[in-house]
Amino acid sequence: MTLPLIGILRGVSPDDVVAIADAVLTSGISQIEVPLNSPDPLESIRRLVDAFGDRAVIGAGTVLTPAQVRDVHAAGGQLIVSPNCRPAVIEETHRLGMASWPGIVTPSEAFDALDAGATGLKLFPAIQVGLEGMKAVRAVLPTGTLLYAVGGVGISNFAQWRAAGVDGAGLGSALYKPGQSASQVGKQAQALVDAWLAGEQ
């Protein structure tokens, strides 16, 4: 079973990324993004693909341009996550056969993203939209649309977000902060997975 969770390793360095990601994968989280505003992110992605490409979906976050999509693809990445909805980025991601998760807040952004070929939608920042706002967006989305909540979603409120209709979540600072050991990240990852599973209806 693939958990509908994306591990966000913002700020990770290439020297640390394999050990950190191994701890995350051990918890059951098998989708990992290295945001492009991390140190040497493409090298981190290359190392992750070499180490775990056969059992994880590896890619980049904070992807803002089609050129960056191509760079991630060249590094072996298969996942593109953005904080915003830019159809040109989604279309290039789709063209290259990669998974596309653009950030949306409004129904207009959601439908623009789906029209451009998005794999699923990243509600970001979820804490700003809130549960009621999310439910309003969810109500108008086509049946089967995947909606992941990112930003302010975690152990304390997974159950509420799941009950309200999100399909998954992106896990940022609750999962990893620069300087944390692989052991510490592994414990945080396991706690997040346990909380997510506990929220199943």
Tab-separated table of C-alpha atoms in Angstrom, residues 14-143:
chain	number	residue	atom	x	y	z
A	14	PRO	CA	23.215	16.088	-0.701
A	15	ASP	CA	25.496	14.662	1.969
A	16	ASP	CA	22.573	14.059	4.328
A	17	VAL	CA	19.756	13.278	1.939
A	18	VAL	CA	20.182	9.509	1.505
A	19	ALA	CA	20.225	8.746	5.236
A	20	ILE	CA	17.303	11.111	5.900
A	21	ALA	CA	15.242	9.675	3.047
A	22	ASP	CA	15.981	6.118	4.146
A	23	ALA	CA	14.477	6.918	7.541
A	24	VAL	CA	11.414	8.446	5.869
A	25	LEU	CA	10.959	5.434	3.572
A	26	THR	CA	11.225	3.046	6.507
A	27	SER	CA	8.119	4.683	7.996
A	28	GLY	CA	6.130	3.912	4.855
A	29	ILE	CA	6.268	7.325	3.150
A	30	SER	CA	7.404	6.536	-0.396
A	31	GLN	CA	6.966	9.902	-2.154
A	32	ILE	CA	9.778	12.358	-1.437
A	33	GLU	CA	10.357	15.857	-2.721
A	34	VAL	CA	13.474	17.991	-2.401
A	35	PRO	CA	12.429	21.641	-2.763
A	36	LEU	CA	14.522	23.513	-5.296
A	37	ASN	CA	15.405	26.175	-2.715
A	38	SER	CA	17.449	23.542	-0.851
A	39	PRO	CA	21.264	23.337	-1.174
A	40	ASP	CA	22.198	21.718	-4.531
A	41	PRO	CA	18.746	20.105	-4.903
A	42	LEU	CA	19.373	18.410	-8.252
A	43	GLU	CA	22.362	16.557	-6.813
A	44	SER	CA	20.199	15.429	-3.892
A	45	ILE	CA	17.559	14.193	-6.328
A	46	ARG	CA	20.191	12.299	-8.353
A	47	ARG	CA	21.461	10.589	-5.208
A	48	LEU	CA	17.946	9.677	-4.097
A	49	VAL	CA	17.071	8.229	-7.497
A	50	ASP	CA	20.279	6.169	-7.477
A	51	ALA	CA	19.585	4.885	-3.965
A	52	PHE	CA	15.810	4.458	-3.941
A	53	GLY	CA	14.476	4.913	-7.463
A	54	ASP	CA	13.150	1.357	-7.531
A	55	ARG	CA	10.988	1.776	-4.422
A	56	ALA	CA	10.143	5.444	-4.115
A	57	VAL	CA	8.826	8.325	-6.188
A	58	ILE	CA	11.479	11.027	-6.029
A	59	GLY	CA	11.167	14.584	-7.251
A	60	ALA	CA	11.276	18.273	-6.527
A	61	GLY	CA	9.189	20.892	-4.795
A	62	THR	CA	8.976	24.657	-5.242
A	63	VAL	CA	9.147	24.120	-9.005
A	64	LEU	CA	8.226	27.375	-10.720
A	65	THR	CA	9.255	27.129	-14.394
A	66	PRO	CA	9.166	24.630	-17.268
A	67	ALA	CA	12.976	24.787	-17.404
A	68	GLN	CA	13.134	23.592	-13.805
A	69	VAL	CA	10.804	20.716	-14.686
A	70	ARG	CA	13.252	19.652	-17.404
A	71	ASP	CA	16.188	19.916	-14.978
A	72	VAL	CA	14.431	17.659	-12.470
A	73	HIS	CA	13.550	15.180	-15.200
A	74	ALA	CA	17.181	15.108	-16.336
A	75	ALA	CA	18.209	14.322	-12.747
A	76	GLY	CA	15.868	11.319	-12.748
A	77	GLY	CA	12.991	12.860	-10.806
A	78	GLN	CA	9.421	11.732	-11.418
A	79	LEU	CA	7.513	14.123	-9.142
A	80	ILE	CA	6.934	17.862	-9.559
A	81	VAL	CA	5.333	19.840	-6.731
A	82	SER	CA	4.698	23.582	-6.929
A	83	PRO	CA	3.402	26.203	-4.502
A	84	ASN	CA	1.323	27.772	-7.271
A	85	CYS	CA	-0.738	26.932	-10.343
A	86	ARG	CA	1.183	27.662	-13.531
A	87	PRO	CA	-0.293	25.786	-16.505
A	88	ALA	CA	2.977	25.872	-18.466
A	89	VAL	CA	4.732	24.039	-15.623
A	90	ILE	CA	1.949	21.460	-15.383
A	91	GLU	CA	1.874	20.916	-19.134
A	92	GLU	CA	5.647	20.355	-19.298
A	93	THR	CA	5.466	17.956	-16.369
A	94	HIS	CA	2.652	16.043	-18.062
A	95	ARG	CA	4.541	15.990	-21.384
A	96	LEU	CA	7.547	14.387	-19.690
A	97	GLY	CA	5.394	11.730	-18.003
A	98	MET	CA	5.984	12.986	-14.479
A	99	ALA	CA	3.501	13.403	-11.628
A	100	SER	CA	2.271	16.993	-11.268
A	101	TRP	CA	1.045	18.469	-7.986
A	102	PRO	CA	0.448	22.218	-8.368
A	103	GLY	CA	-0.586	24.432	-5.486
A	104	ILE	CA	-4.132	25.770	-5.527
A	105	VAL	CA	-6.409	27.767	-3.221
A	106	THR	CA	-9.387	28.696	-5.389
A	107	PRO	CA	-11.708	26.701	-7.653
A	108	SER	CA	-10.411	28.708	-10.629
A	109	GLU	CA	-6.865	27.559	-9.921
A	110	ALA	CA	-8.068	24.010	-9.353
A	111	PHE	CA	-9.807	23.764	-12.708
A	112	ASP	CA	-6.929	25.469	-14.546
A	113	ALA	CA	-4.577	22.888	-13.008
A	114	LEU	CA	-6.777	19.945	-13.952
A	115	ASP	CA	-7.235	21.272	-17.493
A	116	ALA	CA	-3.436	21.462	-17.847
A	117	GLY	CA	-3.035	17.813	-16.829
A	118	ALA	CA	-2.302	17.865	-13.101
A	119	THR	CA	-2.066	14.475	-11.393
A	120	GLY	CA	-3.627	15.933	-8.263
A	121	LEU	CA	-4.012	19.194	-6.409
A	122	LYS	CA	-1.994	20.553	-3.507
A	123	LEU	CA	-4.158	22.765	-1.292
A	124	PHE	CA	-1.589	25.282	-0.089
A	125	PRO	CA	-1.437	26.746	2.427
A	126	ALA	CA	-4.150	24.526	3.865
A	127	ILE	CA	-4.108	26.356	7.189
A	128	GLN	CA	-5.137	29.551	5.395
A	129	VAL	CA	-8.008	27.909	3.518
A	130	GLY	CA	-9.251	25.989	6.569
A	131	LEU	CA	-11.547	23.004	6.761
A	132	GLU	CA	-14.672	24.835	5.642
A	133	GLY	CA	-12.880	26.460	2.724
A	134	MET	CA	-11.455	23.117	1.692
A	135	LYS	CA	-14.885	21.489	1.785
A	136	ALA	CA	-16.269	24.230	-0.457
A	137	VAL	CA	-13.503	23.654	-3.009
A	138	ARG	CA	-13.832	19.864	-2.744
A	139	ALA	CA	-17.583	20.077	-3.431
A	140	VAL	CA	-17.082	21.432	-6.951
A	141	LEU	CA	-14.119	19.271	-8.024
A	142	PRO	CA	-14.692	16.410	-10.468
A	143	THR	CA	-15.238	13.020	-8.869
